Tab-separated table of N, CA and C in Angstrom:
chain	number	residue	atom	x	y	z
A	1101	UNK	N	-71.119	-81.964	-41.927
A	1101	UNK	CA	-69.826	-82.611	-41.918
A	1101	UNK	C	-68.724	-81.568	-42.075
A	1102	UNK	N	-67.847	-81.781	-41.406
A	1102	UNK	CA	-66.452	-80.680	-41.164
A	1102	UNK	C	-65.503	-81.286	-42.115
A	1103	UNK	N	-65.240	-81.158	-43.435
A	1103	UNK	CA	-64.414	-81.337	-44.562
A	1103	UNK	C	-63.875	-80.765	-45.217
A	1104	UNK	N	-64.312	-79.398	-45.606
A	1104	UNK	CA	-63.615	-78.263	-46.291
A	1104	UNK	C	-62.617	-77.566	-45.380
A	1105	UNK	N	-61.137	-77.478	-45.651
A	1105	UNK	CA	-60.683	-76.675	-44.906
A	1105	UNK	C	-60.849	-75.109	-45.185
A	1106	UNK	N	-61.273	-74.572	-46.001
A	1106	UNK	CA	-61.952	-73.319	-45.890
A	1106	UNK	C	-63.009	-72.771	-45.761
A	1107	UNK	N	-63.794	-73.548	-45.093
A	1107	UNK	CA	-65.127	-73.111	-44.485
A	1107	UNK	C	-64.472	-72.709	-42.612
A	1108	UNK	N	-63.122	-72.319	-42.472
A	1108	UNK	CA	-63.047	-71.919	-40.976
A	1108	UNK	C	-62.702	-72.766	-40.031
A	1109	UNK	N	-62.229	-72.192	-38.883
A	1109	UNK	CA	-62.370	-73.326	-37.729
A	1109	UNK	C	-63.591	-73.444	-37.203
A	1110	UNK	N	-63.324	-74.815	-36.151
A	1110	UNK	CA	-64.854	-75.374	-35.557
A	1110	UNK	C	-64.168	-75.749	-34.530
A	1111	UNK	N	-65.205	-75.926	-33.801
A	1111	UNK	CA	-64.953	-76.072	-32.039
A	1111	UNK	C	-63.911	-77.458	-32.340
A	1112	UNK	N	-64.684	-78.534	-33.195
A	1112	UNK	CA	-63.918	-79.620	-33.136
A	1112	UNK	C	-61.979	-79.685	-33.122
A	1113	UNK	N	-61.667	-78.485	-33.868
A	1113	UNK	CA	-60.460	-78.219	-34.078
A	1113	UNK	C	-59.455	-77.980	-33.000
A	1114	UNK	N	-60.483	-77.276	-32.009
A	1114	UNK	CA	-59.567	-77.010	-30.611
A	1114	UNK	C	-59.892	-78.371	-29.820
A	1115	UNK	N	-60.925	-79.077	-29.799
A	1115	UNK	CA	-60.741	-80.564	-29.126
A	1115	UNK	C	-59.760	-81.331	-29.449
A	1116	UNK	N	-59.602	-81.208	-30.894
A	1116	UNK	CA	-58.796	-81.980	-31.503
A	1116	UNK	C	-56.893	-81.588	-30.877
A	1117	UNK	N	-57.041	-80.465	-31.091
A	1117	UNK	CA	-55.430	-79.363	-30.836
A	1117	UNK	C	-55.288	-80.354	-29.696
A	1118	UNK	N	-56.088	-79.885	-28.537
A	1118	UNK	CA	-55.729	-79.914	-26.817
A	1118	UNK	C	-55.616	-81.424	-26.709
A	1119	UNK	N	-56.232	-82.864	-27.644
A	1119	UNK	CA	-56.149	-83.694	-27.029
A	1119	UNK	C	-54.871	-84.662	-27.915
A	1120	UNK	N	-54.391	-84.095	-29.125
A	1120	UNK	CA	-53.367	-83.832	-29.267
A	1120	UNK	C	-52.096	-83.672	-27.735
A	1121	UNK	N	-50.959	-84.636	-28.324
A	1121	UNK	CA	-50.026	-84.694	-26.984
A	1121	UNK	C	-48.781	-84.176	-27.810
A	1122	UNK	N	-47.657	-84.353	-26.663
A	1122	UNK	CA	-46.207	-84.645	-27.246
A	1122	UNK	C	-46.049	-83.404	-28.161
A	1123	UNK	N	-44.962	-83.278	-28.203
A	1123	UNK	CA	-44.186	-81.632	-29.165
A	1123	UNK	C	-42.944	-82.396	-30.141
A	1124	UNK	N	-43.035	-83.449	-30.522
A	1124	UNK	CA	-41.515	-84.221	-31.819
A	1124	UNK	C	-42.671	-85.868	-32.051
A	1125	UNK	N	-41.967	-86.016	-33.549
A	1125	UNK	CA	-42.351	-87.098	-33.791
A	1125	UNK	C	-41.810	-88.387	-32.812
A	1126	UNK	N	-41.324	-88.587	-32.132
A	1126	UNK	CA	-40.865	-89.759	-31.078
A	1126	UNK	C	-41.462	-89.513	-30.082
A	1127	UNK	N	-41.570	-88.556	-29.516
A	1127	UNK	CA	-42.569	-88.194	-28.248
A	1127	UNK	C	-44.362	-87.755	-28.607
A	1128	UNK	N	-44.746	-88.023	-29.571
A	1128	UNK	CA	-45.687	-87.718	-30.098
A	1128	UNK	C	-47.226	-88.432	-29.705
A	1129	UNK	N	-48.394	-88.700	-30.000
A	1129	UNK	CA	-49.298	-89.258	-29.332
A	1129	UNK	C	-49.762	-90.485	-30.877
A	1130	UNK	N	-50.377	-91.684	-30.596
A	1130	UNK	CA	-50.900	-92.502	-30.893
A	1130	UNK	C	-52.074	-91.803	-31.132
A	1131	UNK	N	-52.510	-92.364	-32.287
A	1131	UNK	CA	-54.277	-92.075	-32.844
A	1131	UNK	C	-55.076	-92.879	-32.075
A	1132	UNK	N	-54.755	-93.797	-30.574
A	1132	UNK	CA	-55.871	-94.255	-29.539
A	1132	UNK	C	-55.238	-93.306	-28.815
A	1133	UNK	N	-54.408	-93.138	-28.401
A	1133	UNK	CA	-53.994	-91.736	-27.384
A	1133	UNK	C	-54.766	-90.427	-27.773
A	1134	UNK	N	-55.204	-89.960	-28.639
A	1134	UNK	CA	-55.637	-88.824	-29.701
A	1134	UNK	C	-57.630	-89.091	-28.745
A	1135	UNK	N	-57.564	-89.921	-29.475
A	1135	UNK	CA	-58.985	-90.758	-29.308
A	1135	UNK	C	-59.579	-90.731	-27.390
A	1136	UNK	N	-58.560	-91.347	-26.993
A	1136	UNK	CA	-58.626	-91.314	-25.227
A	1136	UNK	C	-58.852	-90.063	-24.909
A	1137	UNK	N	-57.354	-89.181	-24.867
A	1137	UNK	CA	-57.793	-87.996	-25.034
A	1137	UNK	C	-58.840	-87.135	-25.326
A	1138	UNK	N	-59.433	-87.102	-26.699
A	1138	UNK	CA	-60.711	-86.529	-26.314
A	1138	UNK	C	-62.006	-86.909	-26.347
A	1139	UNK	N	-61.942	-88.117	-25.793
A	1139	UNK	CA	-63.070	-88.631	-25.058
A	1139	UNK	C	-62.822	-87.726	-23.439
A	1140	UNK	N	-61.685	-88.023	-23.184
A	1140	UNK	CA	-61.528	-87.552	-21.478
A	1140	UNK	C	-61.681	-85.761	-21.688
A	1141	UNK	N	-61.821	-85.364	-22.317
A	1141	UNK	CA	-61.755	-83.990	-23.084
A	1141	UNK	C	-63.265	-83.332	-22.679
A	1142	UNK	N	-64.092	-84.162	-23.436
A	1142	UNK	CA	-65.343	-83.703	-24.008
A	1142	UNK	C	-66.127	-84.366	-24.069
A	1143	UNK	N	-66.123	-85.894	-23.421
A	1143	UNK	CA	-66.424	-86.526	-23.076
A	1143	UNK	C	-67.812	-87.288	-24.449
A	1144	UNK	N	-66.572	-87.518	-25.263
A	1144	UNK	CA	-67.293	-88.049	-26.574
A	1144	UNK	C	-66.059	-88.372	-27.862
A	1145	UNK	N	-66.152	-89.606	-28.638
A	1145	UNK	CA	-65.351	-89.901	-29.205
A	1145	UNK	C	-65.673	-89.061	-30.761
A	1146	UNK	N	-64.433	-88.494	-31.423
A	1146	UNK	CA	-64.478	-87.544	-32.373
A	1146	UNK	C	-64.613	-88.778	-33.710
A	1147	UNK	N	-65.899	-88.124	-34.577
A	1147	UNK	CA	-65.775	-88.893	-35.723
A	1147	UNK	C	-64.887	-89.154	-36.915
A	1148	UNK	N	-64.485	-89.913	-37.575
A	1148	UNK	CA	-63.207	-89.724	-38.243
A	1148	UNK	C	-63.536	-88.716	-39.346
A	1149	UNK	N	-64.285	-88.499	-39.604
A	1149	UNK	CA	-64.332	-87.159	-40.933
A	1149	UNK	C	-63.770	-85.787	-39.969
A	1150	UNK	N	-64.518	-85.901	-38.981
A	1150	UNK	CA	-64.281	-84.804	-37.953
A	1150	UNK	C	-63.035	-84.580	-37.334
A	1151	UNK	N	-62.167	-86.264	-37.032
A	1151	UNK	CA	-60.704	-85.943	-36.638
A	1151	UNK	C	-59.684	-85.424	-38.241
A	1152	UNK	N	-59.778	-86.415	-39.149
A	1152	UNK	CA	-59.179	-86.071	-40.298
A	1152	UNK	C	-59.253	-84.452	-41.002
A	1153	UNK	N	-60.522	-83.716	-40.569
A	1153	UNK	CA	-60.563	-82.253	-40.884
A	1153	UNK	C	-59.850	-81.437	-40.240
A	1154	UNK	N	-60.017	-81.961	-38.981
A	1154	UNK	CA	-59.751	-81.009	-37.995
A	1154	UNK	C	-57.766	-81.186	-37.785
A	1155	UNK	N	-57.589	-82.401	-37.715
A	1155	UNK	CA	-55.679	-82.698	-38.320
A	1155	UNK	C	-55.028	-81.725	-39.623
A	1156	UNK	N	-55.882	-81.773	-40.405
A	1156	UNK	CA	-55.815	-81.298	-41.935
A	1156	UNK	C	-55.390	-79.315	-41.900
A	1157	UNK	N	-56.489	-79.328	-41.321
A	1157	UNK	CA	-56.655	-77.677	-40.537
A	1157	UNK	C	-55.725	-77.183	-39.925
A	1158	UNK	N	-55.543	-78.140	-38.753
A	1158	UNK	CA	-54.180	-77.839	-37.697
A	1158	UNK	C	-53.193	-77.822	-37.720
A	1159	UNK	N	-52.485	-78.855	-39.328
A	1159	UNK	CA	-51.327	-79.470	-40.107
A	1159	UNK	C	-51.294	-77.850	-40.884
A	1160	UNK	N	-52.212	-77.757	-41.657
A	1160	UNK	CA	-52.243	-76.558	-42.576
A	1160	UNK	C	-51.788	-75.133	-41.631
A	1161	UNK	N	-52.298	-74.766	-40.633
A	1161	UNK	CA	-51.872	-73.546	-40.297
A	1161	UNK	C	-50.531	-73.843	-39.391
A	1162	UNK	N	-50.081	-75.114	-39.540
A	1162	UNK	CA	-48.700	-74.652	-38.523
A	1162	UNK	C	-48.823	-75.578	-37.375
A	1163	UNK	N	-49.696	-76.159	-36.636
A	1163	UNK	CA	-50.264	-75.713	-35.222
A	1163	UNK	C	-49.460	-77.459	-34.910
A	1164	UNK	N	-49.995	-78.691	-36.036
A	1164	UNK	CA	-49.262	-80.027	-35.662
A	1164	UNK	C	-48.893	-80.487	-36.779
A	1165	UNK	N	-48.364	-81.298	-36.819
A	1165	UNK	CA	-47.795	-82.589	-37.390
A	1165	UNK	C	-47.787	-83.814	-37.404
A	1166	UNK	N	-48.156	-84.604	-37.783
A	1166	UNK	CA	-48.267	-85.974	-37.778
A	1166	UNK	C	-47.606	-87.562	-39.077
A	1167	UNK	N	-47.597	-87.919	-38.647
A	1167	UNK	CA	-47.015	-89.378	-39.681
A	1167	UNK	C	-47.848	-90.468	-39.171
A	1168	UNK	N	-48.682	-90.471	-40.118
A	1168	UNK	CA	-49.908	-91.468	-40.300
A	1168	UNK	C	-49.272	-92.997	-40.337
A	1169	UNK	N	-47.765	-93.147	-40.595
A	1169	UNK	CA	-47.234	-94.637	-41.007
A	1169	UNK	C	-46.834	-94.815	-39.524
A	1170	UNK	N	-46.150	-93.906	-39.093
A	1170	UNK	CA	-45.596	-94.481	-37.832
A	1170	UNK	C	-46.704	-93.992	-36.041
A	1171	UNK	N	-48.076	-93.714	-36.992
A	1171	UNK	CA	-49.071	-93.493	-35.942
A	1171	UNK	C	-48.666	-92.597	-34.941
A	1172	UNK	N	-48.030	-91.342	-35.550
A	1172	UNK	CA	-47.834	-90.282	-34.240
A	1172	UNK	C	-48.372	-89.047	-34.715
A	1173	UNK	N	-48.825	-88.269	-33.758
A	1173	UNK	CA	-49.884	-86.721	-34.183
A	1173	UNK	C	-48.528	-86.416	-32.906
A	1174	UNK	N	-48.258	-84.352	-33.167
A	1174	UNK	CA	-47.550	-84.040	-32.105
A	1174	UNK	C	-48.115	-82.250	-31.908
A	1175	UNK	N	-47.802	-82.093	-31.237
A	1175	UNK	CA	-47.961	-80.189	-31.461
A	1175	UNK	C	-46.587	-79.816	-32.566
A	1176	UNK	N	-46.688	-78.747	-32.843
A	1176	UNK	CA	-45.555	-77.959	-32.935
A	1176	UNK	C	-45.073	-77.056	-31.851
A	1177	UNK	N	-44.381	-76.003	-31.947
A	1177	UNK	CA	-44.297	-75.064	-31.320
A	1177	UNK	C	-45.169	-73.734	-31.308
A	1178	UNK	N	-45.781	-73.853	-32.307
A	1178	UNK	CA	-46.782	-72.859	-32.812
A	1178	UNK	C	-47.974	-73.498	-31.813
A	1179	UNK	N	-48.236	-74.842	-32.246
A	1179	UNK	CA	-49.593	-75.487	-31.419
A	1179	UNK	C	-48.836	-75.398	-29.869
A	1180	UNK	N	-48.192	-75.707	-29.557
A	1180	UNK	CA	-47.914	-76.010	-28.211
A	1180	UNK	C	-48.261	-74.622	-27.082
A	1181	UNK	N	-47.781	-73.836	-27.637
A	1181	UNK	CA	-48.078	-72.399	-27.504
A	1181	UNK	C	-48.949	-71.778	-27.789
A	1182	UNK	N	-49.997	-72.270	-28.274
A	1182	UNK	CA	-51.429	-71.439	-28.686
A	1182	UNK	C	-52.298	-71.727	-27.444
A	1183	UNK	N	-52.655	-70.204	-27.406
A	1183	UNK	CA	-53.451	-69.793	-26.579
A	1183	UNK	C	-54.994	-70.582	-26.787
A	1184	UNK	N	-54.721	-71.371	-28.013
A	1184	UNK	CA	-56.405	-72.077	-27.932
A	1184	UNK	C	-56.206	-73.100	-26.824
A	1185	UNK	N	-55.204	-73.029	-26.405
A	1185	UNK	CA	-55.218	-74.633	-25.085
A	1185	UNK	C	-55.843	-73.915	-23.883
A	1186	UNK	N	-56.247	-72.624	-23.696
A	1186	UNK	CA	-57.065	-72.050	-22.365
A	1186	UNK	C	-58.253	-71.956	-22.860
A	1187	UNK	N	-59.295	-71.824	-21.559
A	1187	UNK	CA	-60.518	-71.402	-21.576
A	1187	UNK	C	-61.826	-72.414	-22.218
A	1188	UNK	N	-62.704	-71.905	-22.549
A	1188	UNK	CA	-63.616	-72.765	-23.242
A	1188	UNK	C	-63.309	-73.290	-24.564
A	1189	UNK	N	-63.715	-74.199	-25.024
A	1189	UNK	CA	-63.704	-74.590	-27.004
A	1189	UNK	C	-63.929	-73.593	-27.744
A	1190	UNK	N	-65.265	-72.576	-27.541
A	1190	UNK	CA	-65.270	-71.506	-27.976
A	1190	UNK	C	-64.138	-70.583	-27.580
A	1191	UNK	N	-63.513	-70.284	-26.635
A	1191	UNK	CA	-62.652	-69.356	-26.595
A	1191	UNK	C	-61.527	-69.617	-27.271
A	1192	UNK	N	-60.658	-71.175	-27.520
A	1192	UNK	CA	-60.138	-71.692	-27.605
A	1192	UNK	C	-60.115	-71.372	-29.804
A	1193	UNK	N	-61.728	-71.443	-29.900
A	1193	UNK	CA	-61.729	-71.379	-31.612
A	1193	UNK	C	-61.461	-69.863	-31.751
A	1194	UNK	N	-61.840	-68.775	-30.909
A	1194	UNK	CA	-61.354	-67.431	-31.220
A	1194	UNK	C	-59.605	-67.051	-30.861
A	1195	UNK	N	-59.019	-67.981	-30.683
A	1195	UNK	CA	-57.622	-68.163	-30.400
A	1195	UNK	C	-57.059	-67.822	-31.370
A	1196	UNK	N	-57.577	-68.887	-32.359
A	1196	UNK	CA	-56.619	-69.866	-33.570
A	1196	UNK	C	-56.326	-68.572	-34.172
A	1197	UNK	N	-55.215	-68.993	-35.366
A	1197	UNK	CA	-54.832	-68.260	-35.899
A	1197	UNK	C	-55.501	-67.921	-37.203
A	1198	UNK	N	-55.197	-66.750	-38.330
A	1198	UNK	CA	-56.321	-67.279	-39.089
A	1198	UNK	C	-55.630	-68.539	-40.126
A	1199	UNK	N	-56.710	-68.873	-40.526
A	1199	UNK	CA	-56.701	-70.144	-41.293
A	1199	UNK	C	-55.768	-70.086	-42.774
A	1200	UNK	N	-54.776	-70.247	-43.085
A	1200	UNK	CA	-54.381	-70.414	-44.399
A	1200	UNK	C	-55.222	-71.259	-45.246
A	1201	UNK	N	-55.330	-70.867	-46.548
A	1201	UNK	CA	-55.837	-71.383	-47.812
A	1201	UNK	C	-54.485	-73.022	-47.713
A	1202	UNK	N	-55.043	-73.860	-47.909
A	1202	UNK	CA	-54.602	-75.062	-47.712
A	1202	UNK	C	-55.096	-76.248	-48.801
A	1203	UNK	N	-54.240	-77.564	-48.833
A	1203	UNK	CA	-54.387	-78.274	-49.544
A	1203	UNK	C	-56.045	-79.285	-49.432
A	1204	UNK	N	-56.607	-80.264	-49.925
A	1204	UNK	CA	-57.609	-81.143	-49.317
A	1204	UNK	C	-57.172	-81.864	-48.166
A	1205	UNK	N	-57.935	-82.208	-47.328
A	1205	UNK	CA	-57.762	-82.857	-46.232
A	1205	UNK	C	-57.053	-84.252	-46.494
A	1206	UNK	N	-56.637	-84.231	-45.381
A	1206	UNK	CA	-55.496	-85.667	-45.717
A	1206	UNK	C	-56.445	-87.038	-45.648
A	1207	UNK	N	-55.860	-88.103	-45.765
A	1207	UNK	CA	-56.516	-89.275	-45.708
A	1207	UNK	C	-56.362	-90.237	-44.668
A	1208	UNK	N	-56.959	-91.030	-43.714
A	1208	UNK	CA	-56.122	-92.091	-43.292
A	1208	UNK	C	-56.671	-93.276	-43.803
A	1209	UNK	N	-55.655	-93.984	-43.857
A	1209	UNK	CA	-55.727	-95.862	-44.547
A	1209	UNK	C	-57.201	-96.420	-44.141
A	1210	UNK	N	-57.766	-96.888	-45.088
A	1210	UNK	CA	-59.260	-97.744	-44.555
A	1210	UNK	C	-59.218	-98.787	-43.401
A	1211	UNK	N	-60.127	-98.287	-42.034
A	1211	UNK	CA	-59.991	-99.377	-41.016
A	1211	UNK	C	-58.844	-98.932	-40.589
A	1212	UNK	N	-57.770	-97.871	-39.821
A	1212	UNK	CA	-57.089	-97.595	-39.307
A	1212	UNK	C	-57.921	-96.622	-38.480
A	1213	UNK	N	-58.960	-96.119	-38.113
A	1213	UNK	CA	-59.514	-95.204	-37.409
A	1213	UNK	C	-60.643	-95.929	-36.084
A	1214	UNK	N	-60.974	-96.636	-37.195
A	1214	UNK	CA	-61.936	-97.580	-36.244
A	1214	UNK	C	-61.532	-98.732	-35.538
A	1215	UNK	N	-60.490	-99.153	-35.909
A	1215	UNK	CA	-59.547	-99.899	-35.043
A	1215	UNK	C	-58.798	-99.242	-34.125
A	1216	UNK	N	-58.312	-97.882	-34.225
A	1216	UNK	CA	-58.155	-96.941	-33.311
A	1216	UNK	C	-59.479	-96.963	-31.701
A	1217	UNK	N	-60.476	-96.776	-32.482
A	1217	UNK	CA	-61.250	-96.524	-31.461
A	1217	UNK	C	-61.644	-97.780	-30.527
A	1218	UNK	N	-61.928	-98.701	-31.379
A	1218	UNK	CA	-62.570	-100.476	-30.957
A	1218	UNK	C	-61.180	-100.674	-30.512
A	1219	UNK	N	-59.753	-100.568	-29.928
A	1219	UNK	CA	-58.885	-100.774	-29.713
A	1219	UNK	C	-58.733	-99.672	-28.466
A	1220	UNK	N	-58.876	-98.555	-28.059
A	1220	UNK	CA	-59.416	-97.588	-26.599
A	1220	UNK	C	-60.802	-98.243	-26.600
A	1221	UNK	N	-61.966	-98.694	-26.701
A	1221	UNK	CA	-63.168	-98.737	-25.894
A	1221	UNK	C	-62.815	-100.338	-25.249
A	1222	UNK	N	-61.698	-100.982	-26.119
A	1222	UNK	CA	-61.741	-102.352	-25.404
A	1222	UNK	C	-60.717	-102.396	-23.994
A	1223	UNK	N	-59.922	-101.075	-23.831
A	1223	UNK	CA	-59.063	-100.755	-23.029
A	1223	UNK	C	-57.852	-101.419	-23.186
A	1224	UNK	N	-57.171	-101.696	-24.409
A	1224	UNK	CA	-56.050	-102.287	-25.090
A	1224	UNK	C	-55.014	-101.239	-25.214
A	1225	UNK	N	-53.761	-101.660	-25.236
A	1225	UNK	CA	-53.533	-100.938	-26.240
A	1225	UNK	C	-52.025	-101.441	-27.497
């Protein structure tokens, strides 16, 4: 399980970055947009321990931002511009920057993730 943010990046982190949209909180992506995304990505839906680490990680070094109340994830300018958006996942994890020492991973609300997903597999939105 991908939970500690100082055990490093993981491939999951650059799936997560690239399927990540939008650069401002108003133009930003939906956590089923997030979800769509990298399914169409990698062709597999990211588990929520695995999205919440990998947000946590990406929040911590700079790279995005997000507001869990008003359901938007975005790049920054730092993420928008990282060279982890070329090449393979692996190339993509030798991108990143290094990792700052960071807080615990963030949380999202119980049943806001999986309604995320059962809400893209039903093709809703």
């Amino acid at each position: 399980m991908e939970t500690a943010l100082d055990e490093g990046w993981t491939l999951s982190d650059v799936w997560i970055l690239r399927a990540i949209g939008g650069v401002s909180s108003d133009r930003g992506s939906s956590l089923r947009q997030v979800i769509a995304a990298a399914d169409y990505l990698n062709h597999a839906i990211p588990r929520e321990d695995e999205f919440v680490a990998a947000v946590s990680r990406l929040a911590a070094a700079g790279l995005v931002e997000f507001d869990v109340a008003a359901d938007r994830y975005w790049r920054t300018a730092a993420g928008q511009s990282s060279a982890a958006h070329r090449g393979t996942f692996a190339a993509g994890q030798a991108a990143l920057p290094d990792l700052p020492s960071a807080s615990p991973p963030q949380a999202l609300p119980a049943g806001v993730f999986s309604s995320a997903v059962a809400s893209y597999l039903r093709g809703s939105t």
